[in-house]
């Protein structure tokens, strides 16, 4: 079964950092592009970042550029999102999703930025 | 960035109704559009990709159409499990962009 499982969310103060992980199983992770998408409480979906299968191509939403870093470890079947200089508006459930079809999605991990 | 709009933003319907949701892109995106269903507290689920291709395992009452800038998701006969929020997504180029969503609830 193809599965994505996020972890690493939690409560962090403004200006703080957090690292999210997404563990993949049931497919050849190294062959697939990956994305991070977030959803603020009661709001719609917002794409955050993309990484190619090899990690050589990366894109970010303007809202996180310069603060967030996407990476992957194909040997560990894992995707990461390093989030620095966090702001209240970064509060959201963060999902990882596979390739350009965004299928499947993980269950999400909640990041709360608050003092 | 390509802007995506959806209409309506919400609708009330009854079981058995035919439901149509529209998504419009601010520029042509060929058929690079997907539709997703999200239920409260759950992750989104892919229903339709490439504008009109039904994802494996998705009931055939869901269908998609359109190309260029105008797209439609149709549910031919609404079932109780279909009450949810539906999003379109353009994957024509990055940054990919989602529509604002259409909430379908019970009349």
PDB file of N, CA, C and O in Angstrom, chain B residues 9-73:
ATOM      1  N   UNK B   9     -19.148  28.878  -4.438  1.00  0.00           N
ATOM      2  CA  UNK B   9     -18.285  28.658  -3.273  1.00  0.00           C
ATOM      3  C   UNK B   9     -18.908  27.626  -2.336  1.00  0.00           C
ATOM      4  O   UNK B   9     -18.203  26.941  -1.592  1.00  0.00           O
ATOM      5  N   UNK B  10     -20.213  27.525  -2.383  1.00  0.00           N
ATOM      6  CA  UNK B  10     -20.919  26.499  -1.625  1.00  0.00           C
ATOM      7  C   UNK B  10     -22.246  26.201  -2.296  1.00  0.00           C
ATOM      8  O   UNK B  10     -22.759  27.021  -3.073  1.00  0.00           O
ATOM      9  N   UNK B  11     -22.761  25.026  -2.020  1.00  0.00           N
ATOM     10  CA  UNK B  11     -24.072  24.651  -2.543  1.00  0.00           C
ATOM     11  C   UNK B  11     -24.727  23.646  -1.617  1.00  0.00           C
ATOM     12  O   UNK B  11     -24.037  22.879  -0.938  1.00  0.00           O
ATOM     13  N   UNK B  12     -26.020  23.678  -1.609  1.00  0.00           N
ATOM     14  CA  UNK B  12     -26.801  22.709  -0.848  1.00  0.00           C
ATOM     15  C   UNK B  12     -27.532  21.812  -1.834  1.00  0.00           C
ATOM     16  O   UNK B  12     -28.159  22.308  -2.781  1.00  0.00           O
ATOM     17  N   UNK B  13     -27.453  20.532  -1.624  1.00  0.00           N
ATOM     18  CA  UNK B  13     -28.060  19.579  -2.550  1.00  0.00           C
ATOM     19  C   UNK B  13     -28.600  18.379  -1.800  1.00  0.00           C
ATOM     20  O   UNK B  13     -28.235  18.140  -0.636  1.00  0.00           O
ATOM     21  N   UNK B  14     -29.441  17.632  -2.466  1.00  0.00           N
ATOM     22  CA  UNK B  14     -30.058  16.444  -1.877  1.00  0.00           C
ATOM     23  C   UNK B  14     -29.436  15.185  -2.479  1.00  0.00           C
ATOM     24  O   UNK B  14     -28.885  15.219  -3.592  1.00  0.00           O
ATOM     25  N   UNK B  15     -29.529  14.099  -1.736  1.00  0.00           N
ATOM     26  CA  UNK B  15     -29.078  12.812  -2.259  1.00  0.00           C
ATOM     27  C   UNK B  15     -29.820  12.527  -3.566  1.00  0.00           C
ATOM     28  O   UNK B  15     -31.039  12.718  -3.653  1.00  0.00           O
ATOM     29  N   UNK B  16     -29.046  12.132  -4.573  1.00  0.00           N
ATOM     30  CA  UNK B  16     -29.620  11.847  -5.886  1.00  0.00           C
ATOM     31  C   UNK B  16     -29.526  13.006  -6.866  1.00  0.00           C
ATOM     32  O   UNK B  16     -29.727  12.817  -8.068  1.00  0.00           O
ATOM     33  N   UNK B  17     -29.224  14.203  -6.363  1.00  0.00           N
ATOM     34  CA  UNK B  17     -29.101  15.363  -7.237  1.00  0.00           C
ATOM     35  C   UNK B  17     -27.875  15.255  -8.140  1.00  0.00           C
ATOM     36  O   UNK B  17     -26.872  14.635  -7.787  1.00  0.00           O
ATOM     37  N   UNK B  18     -27.968  15.912  -9.283  1.00  0.00           N
ATOM     38  CA  UNK B  18     -26.812  16.100 -10.156  1.00  0.00           C
ATOM     39  C   UNK B  18     -26.158  17.416  -9.751  1.00  0.00           C
ATOM     40  O   UNK B  18     -26.833  18.445  -9.648  1.00  0.00           O
ATOM     41  N   UNK B  19     -24.848  17.370  -9.502  1.00  0.00           N
ATOM     42  CA  UNK B  19     -24.126  18.545  -9.005  1.00  0.00           C
ATOM     43  C   UNK B  19     -23.002  18.892  -9.982  1.00  0.00           C
ATOM     44  O   UNK B  19     -22.270  18.006 -10.435  1.00  0.00           O
ATOM     45  N   UNK B  20     -22.881  20.175 -10.282  1.00  0.00           N
ATOM     46  CA  UNK B  20     -21.820  20.645 -11.178  1.00  0.00           C
ATOM     47  C   UNK B  20     -21.045  21.773 -10.514  1.00  0.00           C
ATOM     48  O   UNK B  20     -21.639  22.726  -9.992  1.00  0.00           O
ATOM     49  N   UNK B  21     -19.735  21.635 -10.517  1.00  0.00           N
ATOM     50  CA  UNK B  21     -18.828  22.649  -9.962  1.00  0.00           C
ATOM     51  C   UNK B  21     -17.912  23.105 -11.089  1.00  0.00           C
ATOM     52  O   UNK B  21     -17.415  22.286 -11.868  1.00  0.00           O
ATOM     53  N   UNK B  22     -17.698  24.404 -11.154  1.00  0.00           N
ATOM     54  CA  UNK B  22     -16.895  24.984 -12.231  1.00  0.00           C
ATOM     55  C   UNK B  22     -15.595  25.562 -11.693  1.00  0.00           C
ATOM     56  O   UNK B  22     -15.574  26.147 -10.594  1.00  0.00           O
ATOM     57  N   UNK B  23     -14.548  25.400 -12.461  1.00  0.00           N
ATOM     58  CA  UNK B  23     -13.236  25.955 -12.125  1.00  0.00           C
ATOM     59  C   UNK B  23     -12.721  26.704 -13.351  1.00  0.00           C
ATOM     60  O   UNK B  23     -12.836  26.205 -14.482  1.00  0.00           O
ATOM     61  N   UNK B  24     -12.187  27.893 -13.126  1.00  0.00           N
ATOM     62  CA  UNK B  24     -11.675  28.700 -14.231  1.00  0.00           C
ATOM     63  C   UNK B  24     -10.255  29.141 -13.930  1.00  0.00           C
ATOM     64  O   UNK B  24      -9.956  29.608 -12.822  1.00  0.00           O
ATOM     65  N   UNK B  25      -9.386  29.012 -14.922  1.00  0.00           N
ATOM     66  CA  UNK B  25      -7.992  29.437 -14.801  1.00  0.00           C
ATOM     67  C   UNK B  25      -7.800  30.805 -15.448  1.00  0.00           C
ATOM     68  O   UNK B  25      -8.462  31.128 -16.436  1.00  0.00           O
ATOM     69  N   UNK B  26      -6.869  31.575 -14.907  1.00  0.00           N
ATOM     70  CA  UNK B  26      -6.631  32.936 -15.403  1.00  0.00           C
ATOM     71  C   UNK B  26      -5.901  32.940 -16.736  1.00  0.00           C
ATOM     72  O   UNK B  26      -5.823  33.983 -17.403  1.00  0.00           O
ATOM     73  N   UNK B  27      -5.348  31.796 -17.124  1.00  0.00           N
ATOM     74  CA  UNK B  27      -4.752  31.633 -18.442  1.00  0.00           C
ATOM     75  C   UNK B  27      -4.884  30.171 -18.839  1.00  0.00           C
ATOM     76  O   UNK B  27      -5.203  29.320 -17.996  1.00  0.00           O
ATOM     77  N   UNK B  28      -4.633  29.881 -20.090  1.00  0.00           N
ATOM     78  CA  UNK B  28      -4.787  28.511 -20.568  1.00  0.00           C
ATOM     79  C   UNK B  28      -3.833  27.542 -19.883  1.00  0.00           C
ATOM     80  O   UNK B  28      -2.649  27.837 -19.732  1.00  0.00           O
ATOM     81  N   UNK B  29      -4.360  26.390 -19.471  1.00  0.00           N
ATOM     82  CA  UNK B  29      -3.563  25.383 -18.796  1.00  0.00           C
ATOM     83  C   UNK B  29      -3.708  24.012 -19.465  1.00  0.00           C
ATOM     84  O   UNK B  29      -3.513  22.974 -18.841  1.00  0.00           O
ATOM     85  N   UNK B  30      -4.047  24.014 -20.732  1.00  0.00           N
ATOM     86  CA  UNK B  30      -4.279  22.771 -21.474  1.00  0.00           C
ATOM     87  C   UNK B  30      -5.319  21.947 -20.712  1.00  0.00           C
ATOM     88  O   UNK B  30      -6.421  22.453 -20.447  1.00  0.00           O
ATOM     89  N   UNK B  31      -4.966  20.718 -20.366  1.00  0.00           N
ATOM     90  CA  UNK B  31      -5.859  19.902 -19.529  1.00  0.00           C
ATOM     91  C   UNK B  31      -5.163  19.535 -18.220  1.00  0.00           C
ATOM     92  O   UNK B  31      -5.465  18.519 -17.599  1.00  0.00           O
ATOM     93  N   UNK B  32      -4.245  20.388 -17.772  1.00  0.00           N
ATOM     94  CA  UNK B  32      -3.446  20.107 -16.582  1.00  0.00           C
ATOM     95  C   UNK B  32      -4.190  20.513 -15.316  1.00  0.00           C
ATOM     96  O   UNK B  32      -3.775  21.429 -14.582  1.00  0.00           O
ATOM     97  N   UNK B  33      -5.267  19.820 -15.035  1.00  0.00           N
ATOM     98  CA  UNK B  33      -6.132  20.149 -13.916  1.00  0.00           C
ATOM     99  C   UNK B  33      -6.596  18.897 -13.205  1.00  0.00           C
ATOM    100  O   UNK B  33      -6.955  17.905 -13.831  1.00  0.00           O
ATOM    101  N   UNK B  34      -6.581  18.980 -11.874  1.00  0.00           N
ATOM    102  CA  UNK B  34      -7.091  17.888 -11.055  1.00  0.00           C
ATOM    103  C   UNK B  34      -8.200  18.368 -10.147  1.00  0.00           C
ATOM    104  O   UNK B  34      -8.318  19.566  -9.861  1.00  0.00           O
ATOM    105  N   UNK B  35      -9.022  17.414  -9.723  1.00  0.00           N
ATOM    106  CA  UNK B  35     -10.084  17.690  -8.753  1.00  0.00           C
ATOM    107  C   UNK B  35      -9.858  16.824  -7.516  1.00  0.00           C
ATOM    108  O   UNK B  35      -9.552  15.640  -7.624  1.00  0.00           O
ATOM    109  N   UNK B  36     -10.051  17.428  -6.344  1.00  0.00           N
ATOM    110  CA  UNK B  36      -9.814  16.768  -5.075  1.00  0.00           C
ATOM    111  C   UNK B  36     -11.023  16.938  -4.178  1.00  0.00           C
ATOM    112  O   UNK B  36     -11.670  17.985  -4.175  1.00  0.00           O
ATOM    113  N   UNK B  37     -11.279  15.894  -3.404  1.00  0.00           N
ATOM    114  CA  UNK B  37     -12.343  15.903  -2.414  1.00  0.00           C
ATOM    115  C   UNK B  37     -11.709  15.903  -1.029  1.00  0.00           C
ATOM    116  O   UNK B  37     -10.787  15.122  -0.765  1.00  0.00           O
ATOM    117  N   UNK B  38     -12.201  16.764  -0.151  1.00  0.00           N
ATOM    118  CA  UNK B  38     -11.703  16.775   1.214  1.00  0.00           C
ATOM    119  C   UNK B  38     -12.859  16.758   2.199  1.00  0.00           C
ATOM    120  O   UNK B  38     -13.751  17.606   2.127  1.00  0.00           O
ATOM    121  N   UNK B  39     -12.807  15.815   3.106  1.00  0.00           N
ATOM    122  CA  UNK B  39     -13.787  15.745   4.189  1.00  0.00           C
ATOM    123  C   UNK B  39     -13.160  16.321   5.457  1.00  0.00           C
ATOM    124  O   UNK B  39     -11.928  16.320   5.600  1.00  0.00           O
ATOM    125  N   UNK B  40     -13.981  16.813   6.389  1.00  0.00           N
ATOM    126  CA  UNK B  40     -13.447  17.468   7.594  1.00  0.00           C
ATOM    127  C   UNK B  40     -12.448  16.594   8.344  1.00  0.00           C
ATOM    128  O   UNK B  40     -12.707  15.419   8.606  1.00  0.00           O
ATOM    129  N   UNK B  41     -11.303  17.175   8.655  1.00  0.00           N
ATOM    130  CA  UNK B  41     -10.282  16.485   9.418  1.00  0.00           C
ATOM    131  C   UNK B  41      -9.491  15.457   8.644  1.00  0.00           C
ATOM    132  O   UNK B  41      -8.658  14.754   9.223  1.00  0.00           O
ATOM    133  N   UNK B  42      -9.719  15.392   7.332  1.00  0.00           N
ATOM    134  CA  UNK B  42      -9.034  14.401   6.507  1.00  0.00           C
ATOM    135  C   UNK B  42      -8.191  15.079   5.436  1.00  0.00           C
ATOM    136  O   UNK B  42      -8.383  16.248   5.112  1.00  0.00           O
ATOM    137  N   UNK B  43      -7.260  14.319   4.879  1.00  0.00           N
ATOM    138  CA  UNK B  43      -6.455  14.819   3.774  1.00  0.00           C
ATOM    139  C   UNK B  43      -7.280  14.820   2.490  1.00  0.00           C
ATOM    140  O   UNK B  43      -8.213  14.040   2.334  1.00  0.00           O
ATOM    141  N   UNK B  44      -6.930  15.702   1.574  1.00  0.00           N
ATOM    142  CA  UNK B  44      -7.587  15.678   0.263  1.00  0.00           C
ATOM    143  C   UNK B  44      -7.350  14.348  -0.454  1.00  0.00           C
ATOM    144  O   UNK B  44      -6.342  13.675  -0.231  1.00  0.00           O
ATOM    145  N   UNK B  45      -8.291  14.029  -1.341  1.00  0.00           N
ATOM    146  CA  UNK B  45      -8.228  12.797  -2.111  1.00  0.00           C
ATOM    147  C   UNK B  45      -8.415  13.128  -3.586  1.00  0.00           C
ATOM    148  O   UNK B  45      -9.336  13.869  -3.949  1.00  0.00           O
ATOM    149  N   UNK B  46      -7.536  12.596  -4.418  1.00  0.00           N
ATOM    150  CA  UNK B  46      -7.624  12.841  -5.860  1.00  0.00           C
ATOM    151  C   UNK B  46      -8.818  12.105  -6.450  1.00  0.00           C
ATOM    152  O   UNK B  46      -8.975  10.900  -6.263  1.00  0.00           O
ATOM    153  N   UNK B  47      -9.649  12.850  -7.202  1.00  0.00           N
ATOM    154  CA  UNK B  47     -10.785  12.256  -7.896  1.00  0.00           C
ATOM    155  C   UNK B  47     -10.533  12.146  -9.398  1.00  0.00           C
ATOM    156  O   UNK B  47     -10.779  11.116 -10.018  1.00  0.00           O
ATOM    157  N   UNK B  48     -10.092  13.260  -9.975  1.00  0.00           N
ATOM    158  CA  UNK B  48      -9.941  13.405 -11.417  1.00  0.00           C
ATOM    159  C   UNK B  48      -8.567  14.011 -11.690  1.00  0.00           C
ATOM    160  O   UNK B  48      -8.169  14.976 -11.017  1.00  0.00           O
ATOM    161  N   UNK B  49      -7.841  13.483 -12.690  1.00  0.00           N
ATOM    162  CA  UNK B  49      -6.594  14.095 -13.121  1.00  0.00           C
ATOM    163  C   UNK B  49      -6.649  14.325 -14.621  1.00  0.00           C
ATOM    164  O   UNK B  49      -7.497  13.745 -15.319  1.00  0.00           O
ATOM    165  N   UNK B  50      -5.770  15.165 -15.103  1.00  0.00           N
ATOM    166  CA  UNK B  50      -5.766  15.530 -16.525  1.00  0.00           C
ATOM    167  C   UNK B  50      -7.170  15.925 -16.993  1.00  0.00           C
ATOM    168  O   UNK B  50      -7.592  15.561 -18.097  1.00  0.00           O
ATOM    169  N   UNK B  51      -7.850  16.653 -16.173  1.00  0.00           N
ATOM    170  CA  UNK B  51      -9.164  17.263 -16.438  1.00  0.00           C
ATOM    171  C   UNK B  51     -10.324  16.280 -16.528  1.00  0.00           C
ATOM    172  O   UNK B  51     -11.436  16.609 -16.089  1.00  0.00           O
ATOM    173  N   UNK B  52     -10.074  15.087 -17.074  1.00  0.00           N
ATOM    174  CA  UNK B  52     -11.209  14.195 -17.323  1.00  0.00           C
ATOM    175  C   UNK B  52     -10.938  12.725 -17.033  1.00  0.00           C
ATOM    176  O   UNK B  52     -11.805  11.877 -17.266  1.00  0.00           O
ATOM    177  N   UNK B  53      -9.757  12.400 -16.512  1.00  0.00           N
ATOM    178  CA  UNK B  53      -9.412  11.005 -16.238  1.00  0.00           C
ATOM    179  C   UNK B  53      -9.774  10.654 -14.804  1.00  0.00           C
ATOM    180  O   UNK B  53      -9.335  11.317 -13.857  1.00  0.00           O
ATOM    181  N   UNK B  54     -10.562   9.602 -14.655  1.00  0.00           N
ATOM    182  CA  UNK B  54     -11.021   9.177 -13.340  1.00  0.00           C
ATOM    183  C   UNK B  54      -9.906   8.412 -12.623  1.00  0.00           C
ATOM    184  O   UNK B  54      -9.367   7.427 -13.161  1.00  0.00           O
ATOM    185  N   UNK B  55      -9.569   8.851 -11.424  1.00  0.00           N
ATOM    186  CA  UNK B  55      -8.546   8.166 -10.639  1.00  0.00           C
ATOM    187  C   UNK B  55      -9.057   6.772 -10.269  1.00  0.00           C
ATOM    188  O   UNK B  55     -10.254   6.583  -9.985  1.00  0.00           O
ATOM    189  N   UNK B  56      -8.158   5.812 -10.256  1.00  0.00           N
ATOM    190  CA  UNK B  56      -8.508   4.441  -9.903  1.00  0.00           C
ATOM    191  C   UNK B  56      -9.212   4.378  -8.548  1.00  0.00           C
ATOM    192  O   UNK B  56      -8.772   5.014  -7.582  1.00  0.00           O
ATOM    193  N   UNK B  57     -10.311   3.639  -8.510  1.00  0.00           N
ATOM    194  CA  UNK B  57     -11.035   3.465  -7.259  1.00  0.00           C
ATOM    195  C   UNK B  57     -12.101   4.509  -6.988  1.00  0.00           C
ATOM    196  O   UNK B  57     -12.879   4.365  -6.043  1.00  0.00           O
ATOM    197  N   UNK B  58     -12.155   5.545  -7.801  1.00  0.00           N
ATOM    198  CA  UNK B  58     -13.148   6.608  -7.614  1.00  0.00           C
ATOM    199  C   UNK B  58     -14.438   6.216  -8.339  1.00  0.00           C
ATOM    200  O   UNK B  58     -14.392   5.784  -9.502  1.00  0.00           O
ATOM    201  N   UNK B  59     -15.581   6.371  -7.689  1.00  0.00           N
ATOM    202  CA  UNK B  59     -16.846   5.963  -8.329  1.00  0.00           C
ATOM    203  C   UNK B  59     -17.104   6.689  -9.643  1.00  0.00           C
ATOM    204  O   UNK B  59     -16.745   7.865  -9.797  1.00  0.00           O
ATOM    205  N   UNK B  60     -17.748   6.007 -10.554  1.00  0.00           N
ATOM    206  CA  UNK B  60     -17.974   6.549 -11.895  1.00  0.00           C
ATOM    207  C   UNK B  60     -19.015   7.668 -11.929  1.00  0.00           C
ATOM    208  O   UNK B  60     -19.201   8.299 -12.971  1.00  0.00           O
ATOM    209  N   UNK B  61     -19.672   7.945 -10.812  1.00  0.00           N
ATOM    210  CA  UNK B  61     -20.597   9.082 -10.789  1.00  0.00           C
ATOM    211  C   UNK B  61     -19.832  10.418 -10.836  1.00  0.00           C
ATOM    212  O   UNK B  61     -20.435  11.459 -11.096  1.00  0.00           O
ATOM    213  N   UNK B  62     -18.530  10.364 -10.583  1.00  0.00           N
ATOM    214  CA  UNK B  62     -17.690  11.560 -10.713  1.00  0.00           C
ATOM    215  C   UNK B  62     -17.143  11.636 -12.136  1.00  0.00           C
ATOM    216  O   UNK B  62     -16.651  10.654 -12.676  1.00  0.00           O
ATOM    217  N   UNK B  63     -17.216  12.818 -12.731  1.00  0.00           N
ATOM    218  CA  UNK B  63     -16.628  13.017 -14.050  1.00  0.00           C
ATOM    219  C   UNK B  63     -16.119  14.440 -14.161  1.00  0.00           C
ATOM    220  O   UNK B  63     -16.596  15.351 -13.475  1.00  0.00           O
ATOM    221  N   UNK B  64     -15.141  14.612 -15.023  1.00  0.00           N
ATOM    222  CA  UNK B  64     -14.562  15.930 -15.247  1.00  0.00           C
ATOM    223  C   UNK B  64     -14.496  16.238 -16.723  1.00  0.00           C
ATOM    224  O   UNK B  64     -14.409  15.331 -17.556  1.00  0.00           O
ATOM    225  N   UNK B  65     -14.549  17.508 -17.050  1.00  0.00           N
ATOM    226  CA  UNK B  65     -14.443  17.919 -18.444  1.00  0.00           C
ATOM    227  C   UNK B  65     -13.791  19.292 -18.512  1.00  0.00           C
ATOM    228  O   UNK B  65     -13.652  19.990 -17.502  1.00  0.00           O
ATOM    229  N   UNK B  66     -13.418  19.660 -19.725  1.00  0.00           N
ATOM    230  CA  UNK B  66     -12.860  20.986 -19.947  1.00  0.00           C
ATOM    231  C   UNK B  66     -11.440  20.953 -20.450  1.00  0.00           C
ATOM    232  O   UNK B  66     -10.743  19.936 -20.376  1.00  0.00           O
ATOM    233  N   UNK B  67     -11.024  22.098 -20.953  1.00  0.00           N
ATOM    234  CA  UNK B  67      -9.661  22.272 -21.448  1.00  0.00           C
ATOM    235  C   UNK B  67      -9.411  23.763 -21.617  1.00  0.00           C
ATOM    236  O   UNK B  67     -10.362  24.528 -21.832  1.00  0.00           O
ATOM    237  N   UNK B  68      -8.162  24.157 -21.508  1.00  0.00           N
ATOM    238  CA  UNK B  68      -7.855  25.582 -21.669  1.00  0.00           C
ATOM    239  C   UNK B  68      -8.041  26.341 -20.376  1.00  0.00           C
ATOM    240  O   UNK B  68      -7.180  26.305 -19.508  1.00  0.00           O
ATOM    241  N   UNK B  69      -9.156  27.036 -20.239  1.00  0.00           N
ATOM    242  CA  UNK B  69      -9.392  27.835 -19.029  1.00  0.00           C
ATOM    243  C   UNK B  69     -10.625  27.422 -18.236  1.00  0.00           C
ATOM    244  O   UNK B  69     -10.756  27.822 -17.074  1.00  0.00           O
ATOM    245  N   UNK B  70     -11.505  26.654 -18.812  1.00  0.00           N
ATOM    246  CA  UNK B  70     -12.783  26.337 -18.150  1.00  0.00           C
ATOM    247  C   UNK B  70     -12.960  24.835 -17.959  1.00  0.00           C
ATOM    248  O   UNK B  70     -12.852  24.063 -18.922  1.00  0.00           O
ATOM    249  N   UNK B  71     -13.259  24.472 -16.715  1.00  0.00           N
ATOM    250  CA  UNK B  71     -13.329  23.071 -16.337  1.00  0.00           C
ATOM    251  C   UNK B  71     -14.552  22.827 -15.460  1.00  0.00           C
ATOM    252  O   UNK B  71     -15.019  23.726 -14.758  1.00  0.00           O
ATOM    253  N   UNK B  72     -15.026  21.586 -15.494  1.00  0.00           N
ATOM    254  CA  UNK B  72     -16.214  21.223 -14.735  1.00  0.00           C
ATOM    255  C   UNK B  72     -16.027  19.874 -14.062  1.00  0.00           C
ATOM    256  O   UNK B  72     -15.502  18.939 -14.672  1.00  0.00           O
ATOM    257  N   UNK B  73     -16.461  19.799 -12.806  1.00  0.00           N
ATOM    258  CA  UNK B  73     -16.590  18.531 -12.089  1.00  0.00           C
ATOM    259  C   UNK B  73     -18.077  18.259 -11.937  1.00  0.00           C
ATOM    260  O   UNK B  73     -18.817  19.132 -11.471  1.00  0.00           O
TER     261      UNK B  73
END
